[in-house]
Short mmCIF file of C-alpha atoms and ligand atoms in Angstrom, two decimals:
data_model
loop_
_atom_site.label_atom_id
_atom_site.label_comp_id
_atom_site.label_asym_id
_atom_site.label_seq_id
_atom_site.Cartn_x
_atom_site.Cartn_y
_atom_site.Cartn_z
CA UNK A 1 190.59 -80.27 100.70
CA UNK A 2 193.16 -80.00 97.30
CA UNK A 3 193.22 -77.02 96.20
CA UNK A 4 192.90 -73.17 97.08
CA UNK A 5 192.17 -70.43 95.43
CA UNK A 6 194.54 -66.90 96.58
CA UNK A 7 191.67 -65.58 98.15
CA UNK A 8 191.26 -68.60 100.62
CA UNK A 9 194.62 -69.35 101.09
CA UNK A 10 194.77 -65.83 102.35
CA UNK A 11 191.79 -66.23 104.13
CA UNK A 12 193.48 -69.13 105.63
CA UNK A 13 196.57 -67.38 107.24
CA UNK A 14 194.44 -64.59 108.74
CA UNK A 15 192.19 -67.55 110.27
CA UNK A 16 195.03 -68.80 111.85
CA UNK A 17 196.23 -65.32 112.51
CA UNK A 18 193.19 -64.26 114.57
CA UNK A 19 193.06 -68.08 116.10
CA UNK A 20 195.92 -67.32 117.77
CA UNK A 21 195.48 -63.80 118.90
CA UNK A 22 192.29 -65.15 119.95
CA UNK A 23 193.66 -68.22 122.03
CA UNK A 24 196.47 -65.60 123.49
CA UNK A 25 193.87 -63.51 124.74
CA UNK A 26 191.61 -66.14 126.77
CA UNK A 27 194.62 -67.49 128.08
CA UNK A 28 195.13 -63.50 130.03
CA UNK A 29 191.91 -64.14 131.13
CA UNK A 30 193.02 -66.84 132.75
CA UNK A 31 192.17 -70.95 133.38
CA UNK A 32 188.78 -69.87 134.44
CA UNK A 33 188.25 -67.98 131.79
CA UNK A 34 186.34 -65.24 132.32
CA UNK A 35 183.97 -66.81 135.21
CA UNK A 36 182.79 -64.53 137.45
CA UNK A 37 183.41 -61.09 135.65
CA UNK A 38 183.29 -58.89 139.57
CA UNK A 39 186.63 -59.92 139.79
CA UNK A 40 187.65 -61.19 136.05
CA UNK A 41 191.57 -60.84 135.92
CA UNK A 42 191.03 -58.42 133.34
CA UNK A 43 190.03 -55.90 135.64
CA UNK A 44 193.62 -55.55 136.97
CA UNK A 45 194.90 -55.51 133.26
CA UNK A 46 192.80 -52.78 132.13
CA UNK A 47 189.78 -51.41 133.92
CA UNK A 48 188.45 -49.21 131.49
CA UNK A 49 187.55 -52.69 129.74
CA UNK A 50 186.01 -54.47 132.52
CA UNK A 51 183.43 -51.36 132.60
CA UNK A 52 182.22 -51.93 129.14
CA UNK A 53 181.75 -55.25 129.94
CA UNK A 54 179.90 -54.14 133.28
CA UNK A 55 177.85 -51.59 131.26
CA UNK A 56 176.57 -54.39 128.59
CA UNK A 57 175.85 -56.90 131.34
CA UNK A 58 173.91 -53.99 133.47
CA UNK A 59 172.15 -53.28 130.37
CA UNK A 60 171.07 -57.14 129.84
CA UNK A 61 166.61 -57.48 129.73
CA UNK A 62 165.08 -58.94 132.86
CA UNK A 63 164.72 -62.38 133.73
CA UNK A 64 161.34 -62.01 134.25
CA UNK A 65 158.92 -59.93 131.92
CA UNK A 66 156.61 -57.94 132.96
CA UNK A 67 153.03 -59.45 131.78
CA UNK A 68 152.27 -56.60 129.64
CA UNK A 69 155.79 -56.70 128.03
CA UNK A 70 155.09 -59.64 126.75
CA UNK A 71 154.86 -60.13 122.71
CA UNK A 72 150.96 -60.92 121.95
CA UNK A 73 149.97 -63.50 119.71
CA UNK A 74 146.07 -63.21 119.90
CA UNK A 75 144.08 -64.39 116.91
CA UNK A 76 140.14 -63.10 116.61
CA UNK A 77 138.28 -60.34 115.24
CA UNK A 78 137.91 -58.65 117.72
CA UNK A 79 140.70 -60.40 119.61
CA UNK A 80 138.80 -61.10 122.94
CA UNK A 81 141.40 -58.91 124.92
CA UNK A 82 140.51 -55.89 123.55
CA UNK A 83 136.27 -56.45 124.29
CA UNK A 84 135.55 -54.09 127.28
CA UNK A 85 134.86 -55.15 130.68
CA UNK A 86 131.26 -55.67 130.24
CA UNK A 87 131.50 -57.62 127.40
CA UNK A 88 133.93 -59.36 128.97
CA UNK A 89 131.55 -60.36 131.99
CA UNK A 90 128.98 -61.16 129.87
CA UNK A 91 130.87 -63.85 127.52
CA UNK A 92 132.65 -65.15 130.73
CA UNK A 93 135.78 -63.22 130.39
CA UNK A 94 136.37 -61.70 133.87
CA UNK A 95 136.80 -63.87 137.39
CA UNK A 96 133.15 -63.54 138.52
CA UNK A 97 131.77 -64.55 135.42
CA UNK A 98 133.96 -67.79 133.60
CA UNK A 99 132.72 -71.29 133.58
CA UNK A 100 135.01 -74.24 131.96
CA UNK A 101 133.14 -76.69 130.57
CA UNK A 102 134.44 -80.36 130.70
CA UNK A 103 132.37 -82.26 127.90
CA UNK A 104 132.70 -85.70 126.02
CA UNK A 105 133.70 -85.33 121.99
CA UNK A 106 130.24 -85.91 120.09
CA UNK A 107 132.57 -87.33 117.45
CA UNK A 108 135.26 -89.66 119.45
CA UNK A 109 133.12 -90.27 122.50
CA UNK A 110 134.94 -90.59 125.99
CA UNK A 111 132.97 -92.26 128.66
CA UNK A 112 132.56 -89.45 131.48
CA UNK A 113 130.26 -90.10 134.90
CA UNK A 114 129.88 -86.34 135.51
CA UNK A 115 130.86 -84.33 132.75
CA UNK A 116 130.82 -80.75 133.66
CA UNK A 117 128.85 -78.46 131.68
CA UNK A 118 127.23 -74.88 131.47
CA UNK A 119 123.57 -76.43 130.64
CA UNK A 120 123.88 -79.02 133.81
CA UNK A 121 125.55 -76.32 136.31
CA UNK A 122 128.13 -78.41 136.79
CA UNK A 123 130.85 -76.20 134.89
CA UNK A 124 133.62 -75.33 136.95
CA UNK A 125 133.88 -71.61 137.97
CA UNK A 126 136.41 -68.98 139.07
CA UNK A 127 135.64 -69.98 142.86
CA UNK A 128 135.82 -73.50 142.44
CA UNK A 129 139.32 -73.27 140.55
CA UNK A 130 140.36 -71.46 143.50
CA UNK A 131 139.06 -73.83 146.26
CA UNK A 132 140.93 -76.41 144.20
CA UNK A 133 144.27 -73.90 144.18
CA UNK A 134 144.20 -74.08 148.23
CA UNK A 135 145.61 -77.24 148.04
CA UNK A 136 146.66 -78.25 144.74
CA UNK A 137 148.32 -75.11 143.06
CA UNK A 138 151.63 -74.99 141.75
CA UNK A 139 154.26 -72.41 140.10
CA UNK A 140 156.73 -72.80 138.08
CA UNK A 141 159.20 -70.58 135.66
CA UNK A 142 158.05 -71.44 131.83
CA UNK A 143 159.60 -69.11 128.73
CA UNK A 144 156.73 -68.51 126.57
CA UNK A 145 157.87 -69.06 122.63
CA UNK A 146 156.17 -69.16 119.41
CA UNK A 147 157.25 -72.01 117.51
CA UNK A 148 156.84 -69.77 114.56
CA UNK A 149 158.84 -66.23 116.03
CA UNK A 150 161.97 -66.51 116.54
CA UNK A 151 162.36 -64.97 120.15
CA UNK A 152 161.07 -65.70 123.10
CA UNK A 153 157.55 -63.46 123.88
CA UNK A 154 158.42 -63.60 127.58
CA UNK A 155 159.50 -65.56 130.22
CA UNK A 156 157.09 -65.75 133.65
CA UNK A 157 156.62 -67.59 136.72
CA UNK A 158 152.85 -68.88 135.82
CA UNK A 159 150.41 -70.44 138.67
CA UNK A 160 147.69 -72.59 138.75
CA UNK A 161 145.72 -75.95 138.92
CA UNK A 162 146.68 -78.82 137.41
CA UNK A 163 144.71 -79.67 134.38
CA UNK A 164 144.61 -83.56 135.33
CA UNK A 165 142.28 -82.67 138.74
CA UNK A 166 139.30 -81.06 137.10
CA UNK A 167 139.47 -83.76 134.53
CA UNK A 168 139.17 -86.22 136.84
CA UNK A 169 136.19 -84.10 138.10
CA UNK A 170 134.46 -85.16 135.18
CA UNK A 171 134.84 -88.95 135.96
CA UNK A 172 136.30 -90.21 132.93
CA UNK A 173 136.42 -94.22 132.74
CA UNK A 174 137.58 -95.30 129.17
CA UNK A 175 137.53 -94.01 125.81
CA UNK A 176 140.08 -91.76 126.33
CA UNK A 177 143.35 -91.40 124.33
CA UNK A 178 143.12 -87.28 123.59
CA UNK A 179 142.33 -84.26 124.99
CA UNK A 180 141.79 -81.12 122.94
CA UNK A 181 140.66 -77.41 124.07
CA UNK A 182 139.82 -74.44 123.14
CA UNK A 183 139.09 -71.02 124.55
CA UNK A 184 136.49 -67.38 123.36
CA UNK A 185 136.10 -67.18 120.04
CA UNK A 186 133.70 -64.87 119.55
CA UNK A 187 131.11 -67.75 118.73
CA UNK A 188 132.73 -68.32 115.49
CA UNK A 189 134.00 -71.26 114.70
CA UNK A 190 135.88 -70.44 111.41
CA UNK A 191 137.66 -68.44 114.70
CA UNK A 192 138.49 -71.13 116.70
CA UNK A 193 141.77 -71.91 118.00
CA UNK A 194 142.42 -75.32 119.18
CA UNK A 195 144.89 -77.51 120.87
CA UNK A 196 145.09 -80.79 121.87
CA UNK A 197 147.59 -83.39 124.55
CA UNK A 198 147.74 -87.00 124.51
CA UNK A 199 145.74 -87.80 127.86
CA UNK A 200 148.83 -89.07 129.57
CA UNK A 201 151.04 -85.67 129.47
CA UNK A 202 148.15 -84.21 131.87
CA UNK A 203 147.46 -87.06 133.70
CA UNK A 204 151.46 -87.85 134.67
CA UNK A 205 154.57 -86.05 134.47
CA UNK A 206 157.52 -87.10 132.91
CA UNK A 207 160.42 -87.06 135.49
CA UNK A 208 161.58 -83.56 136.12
CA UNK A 209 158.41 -81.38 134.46
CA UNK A 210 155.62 -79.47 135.77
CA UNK A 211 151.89 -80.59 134.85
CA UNK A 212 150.01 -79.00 132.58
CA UNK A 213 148.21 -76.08 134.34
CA UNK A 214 145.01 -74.48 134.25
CA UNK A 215 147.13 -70.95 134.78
CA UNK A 216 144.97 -67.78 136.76
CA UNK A 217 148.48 -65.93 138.13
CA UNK A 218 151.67 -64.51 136.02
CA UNK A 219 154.46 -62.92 137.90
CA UNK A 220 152.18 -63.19 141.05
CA UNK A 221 149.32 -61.07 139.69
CA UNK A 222 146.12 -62.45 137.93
CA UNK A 223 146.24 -63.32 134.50
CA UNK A 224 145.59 -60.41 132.19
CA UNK A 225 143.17 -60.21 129.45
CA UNK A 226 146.07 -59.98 127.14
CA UNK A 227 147.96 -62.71 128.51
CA UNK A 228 144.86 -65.30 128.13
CA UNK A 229 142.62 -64.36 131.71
CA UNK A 230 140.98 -65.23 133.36
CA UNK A 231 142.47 -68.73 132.52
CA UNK A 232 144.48 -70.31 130.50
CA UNK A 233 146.12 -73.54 129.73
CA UNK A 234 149.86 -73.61 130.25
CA UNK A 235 151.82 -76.66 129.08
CA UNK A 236 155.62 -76.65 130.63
CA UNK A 237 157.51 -78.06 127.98
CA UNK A 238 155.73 -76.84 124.84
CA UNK A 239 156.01 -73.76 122.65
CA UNK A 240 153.09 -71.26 123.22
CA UNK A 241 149.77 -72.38 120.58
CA UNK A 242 149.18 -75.52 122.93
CA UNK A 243 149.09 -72.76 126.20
CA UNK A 244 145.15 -71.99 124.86
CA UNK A 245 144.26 -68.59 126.22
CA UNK A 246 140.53 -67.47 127.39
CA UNK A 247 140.04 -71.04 128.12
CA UNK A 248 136.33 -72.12 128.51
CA UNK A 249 136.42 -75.95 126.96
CA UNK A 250 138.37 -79.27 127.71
CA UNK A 251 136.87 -82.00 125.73
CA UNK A 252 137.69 -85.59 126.27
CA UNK A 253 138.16 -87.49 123.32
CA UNK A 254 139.32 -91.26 121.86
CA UNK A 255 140.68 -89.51 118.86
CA UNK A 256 144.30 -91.71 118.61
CA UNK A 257 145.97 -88.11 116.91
CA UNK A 258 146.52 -84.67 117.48
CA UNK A 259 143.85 -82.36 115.79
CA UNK A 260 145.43 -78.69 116.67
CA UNK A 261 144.65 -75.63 114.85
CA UNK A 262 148.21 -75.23 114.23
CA UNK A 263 148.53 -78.55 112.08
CA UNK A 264 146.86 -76.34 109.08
CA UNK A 265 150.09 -73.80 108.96
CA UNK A 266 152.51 -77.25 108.42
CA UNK A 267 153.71 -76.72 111.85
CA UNK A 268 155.07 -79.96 114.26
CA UNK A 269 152.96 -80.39 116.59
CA UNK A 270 154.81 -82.64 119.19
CA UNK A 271 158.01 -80.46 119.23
CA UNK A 272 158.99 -79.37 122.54
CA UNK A 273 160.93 -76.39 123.33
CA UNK A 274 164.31 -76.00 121.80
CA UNK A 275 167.84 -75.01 123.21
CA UNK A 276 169.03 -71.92 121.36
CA UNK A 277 171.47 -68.57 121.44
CA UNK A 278 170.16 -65.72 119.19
CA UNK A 279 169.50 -62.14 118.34
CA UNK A 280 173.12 -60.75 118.00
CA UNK A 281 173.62 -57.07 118.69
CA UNK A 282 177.28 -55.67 118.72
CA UNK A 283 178.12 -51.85 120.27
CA UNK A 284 177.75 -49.14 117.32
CA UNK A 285 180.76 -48.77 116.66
CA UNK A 286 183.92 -51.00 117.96
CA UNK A 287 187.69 -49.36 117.36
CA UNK A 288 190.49 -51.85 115.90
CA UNK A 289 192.77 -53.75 118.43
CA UNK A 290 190.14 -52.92 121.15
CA UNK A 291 188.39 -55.50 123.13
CA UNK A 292 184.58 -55.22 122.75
CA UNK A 293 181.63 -56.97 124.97
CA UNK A 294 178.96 -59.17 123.59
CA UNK A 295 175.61 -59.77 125.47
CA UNK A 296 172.15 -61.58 124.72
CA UNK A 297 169.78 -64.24 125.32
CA UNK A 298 169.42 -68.07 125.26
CA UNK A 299 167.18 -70.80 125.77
CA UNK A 300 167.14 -74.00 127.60
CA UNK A 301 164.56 -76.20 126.15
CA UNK A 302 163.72 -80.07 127.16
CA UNK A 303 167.29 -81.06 126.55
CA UNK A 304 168.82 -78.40 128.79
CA UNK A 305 171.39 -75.79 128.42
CA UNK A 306 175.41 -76.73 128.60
CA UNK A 307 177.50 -73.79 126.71
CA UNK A 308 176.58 -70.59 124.71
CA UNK A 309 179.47 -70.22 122.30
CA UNK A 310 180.21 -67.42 119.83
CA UNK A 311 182.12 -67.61 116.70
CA UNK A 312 183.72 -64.59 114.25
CA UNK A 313 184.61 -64.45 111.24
CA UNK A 314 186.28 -62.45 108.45
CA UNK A 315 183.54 -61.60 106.10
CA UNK A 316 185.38 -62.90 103.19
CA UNK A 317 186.03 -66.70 105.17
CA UNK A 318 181.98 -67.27 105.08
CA UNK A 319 182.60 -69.36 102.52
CA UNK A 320 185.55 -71.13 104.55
CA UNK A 321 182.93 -71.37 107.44
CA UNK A 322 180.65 -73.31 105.15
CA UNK A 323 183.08 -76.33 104.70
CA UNK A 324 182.86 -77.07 107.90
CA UNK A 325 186.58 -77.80 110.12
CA UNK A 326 188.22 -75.32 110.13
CA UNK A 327 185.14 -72.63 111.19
CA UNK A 328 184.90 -75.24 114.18
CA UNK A 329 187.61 -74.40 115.99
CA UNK A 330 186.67 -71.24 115.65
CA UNK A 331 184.02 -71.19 118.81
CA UNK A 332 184.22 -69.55 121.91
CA UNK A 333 182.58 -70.22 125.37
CA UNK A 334 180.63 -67.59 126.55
CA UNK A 335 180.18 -66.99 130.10
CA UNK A 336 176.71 -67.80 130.99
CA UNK A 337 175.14 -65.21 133.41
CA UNK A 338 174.35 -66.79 137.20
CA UNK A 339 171.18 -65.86 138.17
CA UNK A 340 170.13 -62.03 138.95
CA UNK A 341 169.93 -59.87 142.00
CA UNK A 342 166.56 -58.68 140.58
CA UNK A 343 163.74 -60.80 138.78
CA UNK A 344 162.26 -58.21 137.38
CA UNK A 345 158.84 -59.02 135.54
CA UNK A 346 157.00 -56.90 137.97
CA UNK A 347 156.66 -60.21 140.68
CA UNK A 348 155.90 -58.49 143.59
CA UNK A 349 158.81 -58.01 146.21
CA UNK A 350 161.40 -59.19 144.16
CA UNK A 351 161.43 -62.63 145.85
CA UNK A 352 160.28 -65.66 143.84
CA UNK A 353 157.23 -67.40 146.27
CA UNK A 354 157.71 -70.73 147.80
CA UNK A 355 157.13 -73.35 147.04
CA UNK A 356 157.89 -72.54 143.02
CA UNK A 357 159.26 -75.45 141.57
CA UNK A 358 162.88 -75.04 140.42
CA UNK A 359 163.48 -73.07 143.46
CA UNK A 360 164.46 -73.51 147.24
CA UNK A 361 161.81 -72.21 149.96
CA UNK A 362 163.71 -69.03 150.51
CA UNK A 363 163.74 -68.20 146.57
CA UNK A 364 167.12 -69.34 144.71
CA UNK A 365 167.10 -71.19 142.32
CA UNK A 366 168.79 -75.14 142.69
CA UNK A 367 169.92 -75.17 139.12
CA UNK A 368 170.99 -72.35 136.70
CA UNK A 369 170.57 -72.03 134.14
CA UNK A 370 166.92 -73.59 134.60
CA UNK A 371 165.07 -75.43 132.32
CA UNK A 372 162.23 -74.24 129.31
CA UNK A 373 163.79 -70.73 130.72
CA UNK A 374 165.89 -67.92 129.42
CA UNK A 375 169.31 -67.32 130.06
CA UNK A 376 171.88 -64.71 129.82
CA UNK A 377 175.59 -64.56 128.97
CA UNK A 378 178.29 -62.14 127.94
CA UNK A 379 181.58 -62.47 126.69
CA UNK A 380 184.21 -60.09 125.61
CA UNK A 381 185.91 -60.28 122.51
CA UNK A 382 189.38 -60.11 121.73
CA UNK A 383 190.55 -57.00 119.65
CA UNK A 384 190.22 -57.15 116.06
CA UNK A 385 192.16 -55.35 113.07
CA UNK A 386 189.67 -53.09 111.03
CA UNK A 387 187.42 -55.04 108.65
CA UNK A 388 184.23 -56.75 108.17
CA UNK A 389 183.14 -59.43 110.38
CA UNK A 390 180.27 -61.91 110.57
CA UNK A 391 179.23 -62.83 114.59
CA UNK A 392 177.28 -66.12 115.53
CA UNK A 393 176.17 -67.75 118.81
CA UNK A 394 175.21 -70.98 119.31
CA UNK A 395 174.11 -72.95 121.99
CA UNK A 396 175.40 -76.71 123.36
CA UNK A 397 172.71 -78.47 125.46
CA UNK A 398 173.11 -81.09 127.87
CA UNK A 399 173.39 -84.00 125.84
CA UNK A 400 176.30 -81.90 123.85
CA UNK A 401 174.75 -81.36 120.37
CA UNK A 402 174.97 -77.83 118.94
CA UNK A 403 172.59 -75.95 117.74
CA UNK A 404 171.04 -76.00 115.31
CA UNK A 405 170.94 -79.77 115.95
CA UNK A 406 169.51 -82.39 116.90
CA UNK A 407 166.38 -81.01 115.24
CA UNK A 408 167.28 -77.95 112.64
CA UNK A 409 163.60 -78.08 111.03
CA UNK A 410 162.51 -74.90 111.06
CA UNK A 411 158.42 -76.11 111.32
CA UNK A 412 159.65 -77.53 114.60
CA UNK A 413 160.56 -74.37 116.19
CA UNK A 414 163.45 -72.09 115.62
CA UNK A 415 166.94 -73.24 115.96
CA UNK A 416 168.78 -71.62 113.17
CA UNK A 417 171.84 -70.09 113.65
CA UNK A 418 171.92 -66.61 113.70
CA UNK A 419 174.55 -64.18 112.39
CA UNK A 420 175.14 -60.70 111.59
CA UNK A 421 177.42 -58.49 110.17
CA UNK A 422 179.60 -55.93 111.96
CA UNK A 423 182.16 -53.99 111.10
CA UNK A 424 185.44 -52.85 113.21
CA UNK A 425 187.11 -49.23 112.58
CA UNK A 426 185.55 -46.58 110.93
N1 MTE B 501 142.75 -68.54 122.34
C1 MTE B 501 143.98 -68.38 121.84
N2 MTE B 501 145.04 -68.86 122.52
C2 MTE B 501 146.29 -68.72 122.05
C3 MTE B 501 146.50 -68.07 120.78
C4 MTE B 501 145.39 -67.57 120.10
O1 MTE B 501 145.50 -66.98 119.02
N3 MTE B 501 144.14 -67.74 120.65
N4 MTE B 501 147.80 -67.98 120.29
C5 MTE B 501 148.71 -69.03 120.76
C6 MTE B 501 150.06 -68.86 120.30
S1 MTE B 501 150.37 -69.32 118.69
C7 MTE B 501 151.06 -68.42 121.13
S2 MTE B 501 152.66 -68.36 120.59
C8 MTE B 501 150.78 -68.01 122.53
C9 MTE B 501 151.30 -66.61 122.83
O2 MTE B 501 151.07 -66.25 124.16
P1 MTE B 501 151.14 -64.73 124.62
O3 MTE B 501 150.26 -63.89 123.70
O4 MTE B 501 150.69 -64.72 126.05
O5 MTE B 501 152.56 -64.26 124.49
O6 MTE B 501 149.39 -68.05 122.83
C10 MTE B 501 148.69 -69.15 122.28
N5 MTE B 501 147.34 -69.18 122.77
MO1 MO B 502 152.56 -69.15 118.27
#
C-alpha cells in the first residue's frame, strides 16, 4: 500500500488506537480469556458488567426448538399440513392411514424382486415402520436449514428408520445408481417436490454421520403435520429440500445424476451443510467507554466448528476492512457456549434419550459443539468512544478456513458474512 488519503491515515491511527485498547482489555480478562464466564475474572473487576453479560447469555434461544417453532417451508396449494384430519386419513396423511411405496423408475429401470407397492399390498405402513423401529431406530441431533434462508428453521433431535432397510425390502439387485422421492402433492404433479441421493449415501455412512432416516419422532413426540408427518425423509448432513416431508414414494432408479426439484431454482444440489456465525443483534443502546455483551448463533456443518470470532469497526475504516490486512487482525475469539442445563425444544423431561448418537447413555453430549448443530457464544466487548461502528462474526471450522470460505457461493448455501451497523453514545 503507497499512498493514503487524510481520511485513512486517520482511520489508521484510531485502528491502531482501538487495537490496543482492545488487546489491553482481553489481557484483564485474563490467559483464558473469558472461558467460563461463572467465574470470568471480570466479575471481581466490576460486577455490574458480568450481569449484562449473564442477562444476554440467559436470554440466548434454546438449543432445541420446539417442533412448532420451527420456520415452515411447505410448498402446495393447499399445503398438505393445513388439510383437516379427515382429509388427512383419507390421502394417507395420519399414522393409521400412510403407505410408502417402494417402486422401480419406469424411465431408468432398477431391477427390484419385491418392490413394494399400494396396488400389490406390499407398501409399507405406519405399523410396519414401527416393527422395523424396535430394533433398528436411531436419533440423532440434525439443524434443519434452508439452503436458500439464511438462518437455521430449527434444530431437533429427529428419530427413525433407516432409509437403506426398507429399500432393501424391496430386493433391489442391479440397476441402481439413484434414488429419488417424493412425498403428498395433492395429485398434482406440476406440485411435486422431489429429491434425490446417490444410492450409496443411504446404503453406507461415511465415517462419523447418521443414515439417512425415514423420520416419525421430533423432540420425542411424533412428527407433526407441519413438520412433514407422519414421515419424512431426514438426511444428516444436508440442508432441508432433500429432508422430503409427507413422504409416500422412494423410487429406485439407474439415473447416473441428481434430478431434484430444487435444480430448477439454480441451487447446488450436493452442498452439505455449512459452518457459519450470523444474525448480529447489539443492546439498544450501548454508552461510550462501557463494555457491552454480544450473543447469537452458529453453525457447525460437515467440516465442524473451531472458533466464532467477531470483528468491529469504525464505520468510516469499511473501506480499510476491504483491503484486506489490516481488518485481519482485527478478530476476536468469542467464547463458544458449553452445552445447556436445559434442551429446551419441548423433548420431554429435559433429558436427551439414549442411545442418541452424539451423546453418552446418561444424556451429555461427547463433543461440543456437535456437528450439523447449532451453537451458541457470547463475548463482551471492550468499551468504545462514541461513534458509528460496523459488527461482524465469523466462524473458523475445523480444518481452519474462515467463513465465508472454503465455499462462499451463495447457491450453495449461505455463508456470507454478516454485519450491521451500531452506534455507541447517544
Ligand atoms: N414435500 C415437501 N417437502 C419439503 C418441502 C416442500 O415444500 N414439500 N420443502 C423442503 C425445504 S426447501 C426445506 S428447507 C425443508 C424445511 O423443513 P421444515 O418446514 O420442517 O422447517 O423441508 C423440505 N421438505
Ligand atoms: Mo429450503
Amino acid at each position: 500500500m503507497s499512498q493514503h488519503s487524510s481520511t485513512s491515515e486517520s482511520g489508521r491511527h484510531f485502528l491502531q488506537q482501538h487495537q490496543t485498547l482492545t488487546r489491553r482489555y482481553f489481557l484483564q480478562l485474563g490467559a483464558a480469556g473469558a472461558t467460563a464466564f461463572s467465574c470470568s475474572p471480570l466479575s471481581a473487576v466490576d460486577p455490574e458488567r458480568e450481569k449484562s453479560l449473564q442477562q444476554a447469555i440467559a436470554e440466548i434461544e434454546s438449543w432445541l426448538t420446539s417442533p412448532a417453532d420451527f420456520r415452515d417451508v411447505s410448498r402446495g396449494k393447499p399445503v398438505p399440513h393445513s388439510l383437516s384430519e379427515e382429509i388427512r386419513k383419507e390421502v394417507g396423511l395420519t399414522r393409521d392411514s400412510w403407505k410408502l411405496e417402494v417402486i422401480s423408475d419406469p424411465e431408468h429401470p432398477a431391477r427390484l424382486r419385491s418392490p413394494l407397492t399400494k396396488e400389490e399390498g406390499t407398501a409399507l405402513d405406519f405399523s410396519g415402520l414401527m416393527k422395523l423401529a424396535e430394533t433398528r431406530s436411531v436419533r440423532f441431533p440434525k439443524v434443519m436449514t434452508c439452503l436458500n434462508i439464511g438462518c437455521p428453521l430449527g434444530m431437533g433431535i429427529w428419530e427413525g428408520v433407516p432409509l437403506r432397510d426398507v429399500v432393501w425390502q424391496s430386493k433391489p439387485v442391479k440397476d441402481l445408481r439413484r434414488v429419488f422421492y417424493y412425498g403428498f402433492h395433492n395429485h398434482d404433479e406440476k406440485q411435486m417436490f422431489r429429491s434425490s441421493l446417490p444410492v450409496g449415501r443411504i446404503l453406507e455412512d461415511p465415517f462419523d454421520l447418521p443414515p439417512v432416516i425415514l423420520c416419525y419422532k421430533l423432540n420425542g413426540q411424533w412428527l407433526s403435520p407441519e413438520r412433514g408427518g407422519p414421515v419424512r425423509m431426514v438426511v444428516p448432513e444436508a440442508y432441508g429440500f432433500k429432508s422430503i416431508k409427507w413422504l409416500t414414494t422412494v423410487v429406485l432408479s439407474n439415473l447416473a445424476t441428481a434430478n431434484d426439484t430444487y435444480e430448477k431454482g439454480n441451487n447446488d444440489l450436493d452442498s452439505p451443510l455449512k459452518t457459519f456465525a450470523a444474525t448480529l443483534s447489539v443492546p439498544e443502546t450501548i454508552r461510550p467507554e462501557t463494555p457491552f455483551a454480544v450473543t447469537e448463533y452458529a453453525q457447525a456443518g460437515i467440516s465442524g466448528l473451531q472458533k466464532v470470532q467477531v470483528q468491529i469497526l469504525p464505520r468510516d475504516e469499511q473501506q480499510l476492512s476491504e483491503e484486506g490486512d489490516a481488518s485481519e487482525a482485527m478478530w476476536r475469539d468469542a467464547e463458544i457456549l458449553p452445552p445447556p442445563a436445559e434442551w429446551g425444544g419441548g423433548l420431554p423431561g429435559n433429558v436427551i434419550p439414549a442411545p442418541t448418537l452424539g451423546f453418552t447413555a446418561s444424556g451429555q453430549p461427547k463433543t461440543w459443539p456437535l456437528l450439523l448443530s447449532k451453537a451458541h457464544w457470547a463475548i463482551l466487548l471492550p468499551g468504545l468512544p462514541a461513534g458509528q461502528y460496523i459488527l461482524r462474526s465469523r466462524t473458523i471450522d475445523k480444518n481452519g478456513a474462515a467463513q465465508p470460505m472454503p465455499r462462499p457461493f451463495q447457491k450453495s448455501g449461505h455463508a456470507a458474512i454478516e454485519q450491521i451497523d451500531f452506534r455507541v453514545g447517544s
